[in-house]
Structure formats: structure tokens, C-alpha cells
mmCIF file of C-alpha atoms and ligand atoms in Angstrom:
data_model
loop_
_atom_site.group_PDB
_atom_site.id
_atom_site.type_symbol
_atom_site.label_atom_id
_atom_site.label_comp_id
_atom_site.label_asym_id
_atom_site.label_seq_id
_atom_site.Cartn_x
_atom_site.Cartn_y
_atom_site.Cartn_z
ATOM 1 C CA MET N 1 -59.230 -1.151 28.439
ATOM 2 C CA GLU N 2 -57.484 -0.687 25.088
ATOM 3 C CA SER N 3 -54.196 1.024 27.382
ATOM 4 C CA VAL N 4 -54.761 -2.269 29.734
ATOM 5 C CA ALA N 5 -54.896 -4.746 26.648
ATOM 6 C CA PHE N 6 -51.875 -3.599 24.629
ATOM 7 C CA PRO N 7 -49.214 -3.830 26.897
ATOM 8 C CA SER N 8 -50.431 -7.397 27.586
ATOM 9 C CA MET N 9 -50.030 -7.617 23.912
ATOM 10 C CA LYS N 10 -47.357 -6.660 23.502
ATOM 11 C CA ASN N 11 -45.221 -8.677 26.196
ATOM 12 C CA GLU N 12 -46.841 -11.655 24.376
ATOM 13 C CA GLN N 13 -45.241 -11.237 21.090
ATOM 14 C CA SER N 14 -42.215 -10.511 22.840
ATOM 15 C CA ALA N 15 -42.211 -14.198 24.470
ATOM 16 C CA THR N 16 -43.173 -15.756 21.871
ATOM 17 C CA THR N 17 -41.248 -13.884 18.560
ATOM 18 C CA GLY N 18 -37.610 -13.984 21.068
ATOM 19 C CA VAL N 19 -35.075 -15.229 19.482
ATOM 20 C CA ASP N 20 -33.623 -17.905 22.059
ATOM 21 C CA TRP N 21 -30.217 -16.996 21.675
ATOM 22 C CA HIS N 22 -29.039 -19.814 24.410
ATOM 23 C CA ALA N 23 -30.455 -22.445 22.039
ATOM 24 C CA VAL N 24 -29.107 -20.779 18.633
ATOM 25 C CA LEU N 25 -25.662 -21.133 20.139
ATOM 26 C CA GLY N 26 -25.791 -24.236 21.231
ATOM 27 C CA SER N 27 -26.834 -25.745 17.798
ATOM 28 C CA MET N 28 -23.705 -23.576 16.566
ATOM 29 C CA TRP N 29 -21.498 -24.961 18.792
ATOM 30 C CA GLN N 30 -22.759 -28.173 17.728
ATOM 31 C CA GLY N 31 -22.350 -27.827 13.873
ATOM 32 C CA ILE N 32 -19.134 -26.459 14.446
ATOM 33 C CA GLN N 33 -17.585 -28.912 17.077
ATOM 34 C CA PRO N 34 -16.660 -32.036 14.339
ATOM 35 C CA ALA N 35 -14.617 -29.367 12.847
ATOM 36 C CA LEU N 36 -13.068 -27.930 15.400
ATOM 37 C CA PRO N 37 -9.704 -30.753 14.908
ATOM 38 C CA TYR N 38 -9.267 -28.806 11.487
ATOM 39 C CA LEU N 39 -10.211 -26.059 11.962
ATOM 40 C CA VAL N 40 -8.156 -24.984 14.856
ATOM 41 C CA PRO N 41 -5.028 -26.549 12.893
ATOM 42 C CA LEU N 42 -6.070 -24.594 10.186
ATOM 43 C CA LEU N 43 -6.324 -21.317 11.519
ATOM 44 C CA ILE N 44 -2.763 -21.799 13.057
ATOM 45 C CA PHE N 45 -1.294 -22.840 9.866
ATOM 46 C CA LEU N 46 -2.896 -19.325 8.453
ATOM 47 C CA ILE N 47 -1.372 -17.389 11.092
ATOM 48 C CA ILE N 48 2.221 -18.660 10.791
ATOM 49 C CA LEU N 49 1.979 -18.300 6.759
ATOM 50 C CA THR N 50 1.046 -14.832 6.848
ATOM 51 C CA THR N 51 3.308 -13.714 9.894
ATOM 52 C CA PRO N 52 6.511 -11.645 8.854
ATOM 53 C CA LEU N 53 10.255 -12.025 9.660
ATOM 54 C CA PRO N 54 10.735 -10.859 13.055
ATOM 55 C CA GLY N 55 13.459 -7.383 13.079
ATOM 56 C CA ARG N 56 13.033 -7.449 9.359
ATOM 57 C CA GLY N 57 10.370 -4.788 8.483
ATOM 58 C CA PRO N 58 10.376 -0.873 8.618
ATOM 59 C CA GLY N 59 9.537 -0.866 12.472
ATOM 60 C CA SER N 60 7.385 2.050 11.576
ATOM 61 C CA ARG N 61 4.718 2.273 8.894
ATOM 62 C CA LYS N 62 5.892 6.511 8.396
ATOM 63 C CA ARG N 63 6.501 6.217 5.448
ATOM 64 C CA ASP N 64 9.991 7.549 3.763
ATOM 65 C CA PRO N 65 9.857 10.853 1.805
ATOM 66 C CA TRP N 66 11.700 9.294 -0.651
ATOM 67 C CA ARG N 67 9.116 7.606 -2.691
ATOM 68 C CA VAL N 68 10.756 5.490 -5.711
ATOM 69 C CA PHE N 69 14.651 4.240 -6.334
ATOM 70 C CA LYS N 70 16.395 6.717 -8.199
ATOM 71 C CA TYR N 71 19.953 7.207 -9.450
ATOM 72 C CA ASP N 72 22.782 5.001 -7.547
ATOM 73 C CA ALA N 73 20.218 3.049 -5.463
ATOM 74 C CA ARG N 74 18.285 2.122 -8.515
ATOM 75 C CA ARG N 75 21.767 1.216 -10.088
ATOM 76 C CA ALA N 76 22.786 -0.900 -7.137
ATOM 77 C CA VAL N 77 19.846 -2.836 -7.300
ATOM 78 C CA LEU N 78 19.277 -3.672 -10.673
ATOM 79 C CA ALA N 79 23.122 -4.184 -11.102
ATOM 80 C CA ARG N 80 23.398 -7.025 -8.253
ATOM 81 C CA ALA N 81 20.564 -9.101 -9.675
ATOM 82 C CA GLY N 82 22.454 -9.018 -12.795
ATOM 83 C CA ASN N 83 19.896 -6.836 -14.113
ATOM 84 C CA ARG N 84 17.451 -9.629 -13.965
ATOM 85 C CA CYS N 85 14.423 -10.214 -12.247
ATOM 86 C CA GLU N 86 14.568 -11.257 -8.425
ATOM 87 C CA ALA N 87 11.103 -12.693 -8.715
ATOM 88 C CA ALA N 88 10.140 -16.490 -7.794
ATOM 89 C CA ALA N 89 8.998 -19.034 -10.142
ATOM 90 C CA LEU N 90 8.547 -22.415 -10.059
ATOM 91 C CA VAL N 91 8.073 -23.107 -6.520
ATOM 92 C CA PHE N 92 10.047 -20.354 -5.153
ATOM 93 C CA VAL N 93 13.279 -22.251 -5.840
ATOM 94 C CA LEU N 94 13.871 -21.099 -9.572
ATOM 95 C CA ARG N 95 14.053 -17.283 -10.829
ATOM 96 C CA CYS N 96 12.203 -15.350 -13.100
ATOM 97 C CA PRO N 97 14.526 -15.314 -16.498
ATOM 98 C CA THR N 98 12.994 -12.131 -17.619
ATOM 99 C CA GLU N 99 15.035 -8.496 -17.735
ATOM 100 C CA ALA N 100 14.779 -6.464 -14.716
ATOM 101 C CA ALA N 101 13.076 -3.126 -15.563
ATOM 102 C CA GLU N 102 11.983 -2.007 -11.724
ATOM 103 C CA ALA N 103 13.866 -1.193 -8.619
ATOM 104 C CA ASP N 104 10.760 -2.460 -5.968
ATOM 105 C CA HIS N 105 10.182 -2.256 -2.473
ATOM 106 C CA VAL N 106 10.276 -5.864 -0.620
ATOM 107 C CA TYR N 107 8.297 -4.173 1.940
ATOM 108 C CA PRO N 108 6.090 -1.948 0.431
ATOM 109 C CA TRP N 109 6.534 1.811 0.500
ATOM 110 C CA SER N 110 2.785 2.510 1.459
ATOM 111 C CA LYS N 111 3.321 0.137 5.000
ATOM 112 C CA GLY N 112 6.733 2.222 6.181
ATOM 113 C CA GLY N 113 9.420 0.370 3.818
ATOM 114 C CA ALA N 114 12.276 2.392 2.846
ATOM 115 C CA THR N 115 13.660 3.120 -0.037
ATOM 116 C CA VAL N 116 16.850 1.823 1.012
ATOM 117 C CA ILE N 117 18.957 -0.941 -1.164
ATOM 118 C CA SER N 118 18.682 -3.321 1.472
ATOM 119 C CA ASN N 119 14.694 -3.231 0.921
ATOM 120 C CA GLY N 120 14.657 -3.450 -2.977
ATOM 121 C CA GLN N 121 14.483 -5.524 -5.357
ATOM 122 C CA ALA N 122 15.070 -6.327 -9.129
ATOM 123 C CA LEU N 123 11.649 -6.886 -11.219
ATOM 124 C CA CYS N 124 10.282 -7.428 -14.544
ATOM 125 C CA ARG N 125 7.453 -5.307 -15.709
ATOM 126 C CA GLY N 126 5.029 -8.146 -15.623
ATOM 127 C CA HIS N 127 6.219 -9.198 -11.785
ATOM 128 C CA ASN N 128 6.166 -5.341 -10.904
ATOM 129 C CA ARG N 129 2.519 -5.087 -12.093
ATOM 130 C CA SER N 130 1.528 -8.210 -10.198
ATOM 131 C CA LYS N 131 2.897 -7.635 -6.984
ATOM 132 C CA SER N 132 0.682 -7.006 -4.099
ATOM 133 C CA ASN N 133 1.060 -4.161 -1.260
ATOM 134 C CA LEU N 134 1.087 -6.158 1.628
ATOM 135 C CA THR N 135 4.179 -6.640 3.647
ATOM 136 C CA PRO N 136 5.692 -9.906 2.398
ATOM 137 C CA PRO N 137 5.687 -13.239 5.230
ATOM 138 C CA TRP N 138 8.989 -14.671 6.300
ATOM 139 C CA TRP N 139 9.080 -17.297 3.499
ATOM 140 C CA TYR N 140 8.985 -14.921 1.190
ATOM 141 C CA VAL N 141 11.856 -13.161 2.505
ATOM 142 C CA LEU N 142 13.674 -15.976 3.951
ATOM 143 C CA LEU N 143 13.322 -17.763 0.046
ATOM 144 C CA LEU N 144 14.272 -14.172 -1.852
ATOM 145 C CA GLU N 145 18.000 -14.689 0.259
ATOM 146 C CA ARG N 146 18.146 -18.184 -0.419
ATOM 147 C CA ARG N 147 17.954 -17.918 -4.165
ATOM 148 C CA ARG N 148 20.007 -14.645 -3.754
ATOM 149 C CA ARG N 149 23.295 -16.311 -2.757
ATOM 150 C CA ASN N 150 23.576 -18.190 -6.137
ATOM 151 C CA TYR N 151 23.431 -14.454 -8.213
ATOM 152 C CA PHE N 152 24.947 -11.512 -5.982
ATOM 153 C CA PRO N 153 28.394 -10.945 -5.927
ATOM 154 C CA ALA N 154 30.547 -12.142 -2.980
ATOM 155 C CA ASP N 155 30.676 -9.316 -1.469
ATOM 156 C CA VAL N 156 27.111 -7.834 -1.514
ATOM 157 C CA SER N 157 24.584 -9.097 1.700
ATOM 158 C CA VAL N 158 21.512 -11.035 1.036
ATOM 159 C CA ARG N 159 19.700 -9.672 3.488
ATOM 160 C CA VAL N 160 16.169 -8.300 3.811
ATOM 161 C CA SER N 161 15.774 -4.912 5.524
ATOM 162 C CA GLY N 162 12.707 -2.573 5.494
ATOM 163 C CA ALA N 163 14.195 -0.202 7.724
ATOM 164 C CA ILE N 164 16.716 2.983 7.476
ATOM 165 C CA GLY N 165 20.129 2.185 8.906
ATOM 166 C CA ALA N 166 22.664 4.550 9.662
ATOM 167 C CA ALA N 167 24.400 3.604 6.740
ATOM 168 C CA ASP N 168 21.554 4.967 4.612
ATOM 169 C CA LYS N 169 21.605 7.863 6.379
ATOM 170 C CA ALA N 170 25.240 8.629 5.538
ATOM 171 C CA THR N 171 24.584 7.564 2.096
ATOM 172 C CA ARG N 172 21.938 9.693 1.795
ATOM 173 C CA ARG N 173 23.251 12.886 3.157
ATOM 174 C CA ALA N 174 26.633 12.297 1.085
ATOM 175 C CA TRP N 175 24.414 11.839 -2.044
ATOM 176 C CA ALA N 176 22.867 15.590 -1.056
ATOM 177 C CA ASP N 177 26.260 16.844 -0.204
ATOM 178 C CA ARG N 178 27.171 15.826 -4.254
ATOM 179 C CA ARG N 179 24.324 17.190 -5.635
ATOM 180 C CA ASN N 180 24.467 20.213 -3.897
ATOM 181 C CA ARG N 181 28.165 20.870 -4.865
ATOM 182 C CA ARG N 182 27.267 20.829 -8.533
HETATM 183 ZN ZN1 ZN J 1 9.732 -11.274 -13.202
#
């Protein structure tokens, strides 16, 4: 008797406690539906806000064997910024007034950003510490370039690029040669 009653009880149980997913999803959808006219634009806005600038990033996540800006590269990054921090102040239009302390990667080194002058920016100690390790969105890069037009020497490019170019490779070879000759 038991062996017959047991499975039938089990069936009854699953029928009464089983979740009616159709009803749950239906009520969830009904809850979300009124917010959709706001949620969709918000989602699109967030995607646009966090999109990187095409063609400027490192193009690969492979880490540059050169970890930090040193010697001539560090000097060049700091000098073209007039040894002043390049971070934004006040709604990204003005510039941090503090003296620069570090040559920092615009595209983070940990995400494949190369240790090349075109990927460098001068930062004060405070801004260097508070900088996130995220790939900068398009507007961050464009606003940095816009600010740079006001203080970079006329013959220096304001363009940010996280990749190693042919010129960078040649410069590295020349530095290595010079070091070997010493
Ligand atoms: Zn600063």
C-alpha cells in the first residue's frame, strides 16, 4: 500500500507547490512595463556614456613589458604639460592647478595600455591615487585633448593613443642602443 500511496502524494505536492513561472513572469513584466519608456533610454544612455573612443585604445589586452614611464618618456609627458596636473577640475572644462608628480597611463597598463608618450598624462599625487583602472570612455579622452590644446606646445600632438606605434618602437630601439653604448 505504501509503495502506491507514496508516489501519488509526491505528485500532489509538486502540483500544489510548483511555481507557475508563466504567472510570475507575467506579473514581473506587468511591473516593468510602465517603466520601459524610461528604462530603455537610460540603458542606451549608460551604454553611450561608457563606450571607449574607437581606434584609440591599445587594441589588445597584452601588457607592455615596460611597466612605468621612465627617463625621457616621463620627462616628455611632464614637460609638455608644463609640469602641471592634466586632470579635469570643475565639469571637465578647467584643469587641476596642482603640480604634476607622476606620468600616468590614460589607457590603463593593466588593460593593455602601452607605456608610450601618446598614452601618457601628467597627474598630481591626489589625482594619480584616485584614478580608476577602467578604460576611459570617449568623452574623457576628447575632453583631455580639448584641454591640452590650451597648454601643449604648438608642435606637440594632443592626440591620445594607447597603442605602440612604429615611431614608439623606433624610439625604444634608439634608447636601448644608447644604453648599450654606455
Ligand atoms: Zn590633479
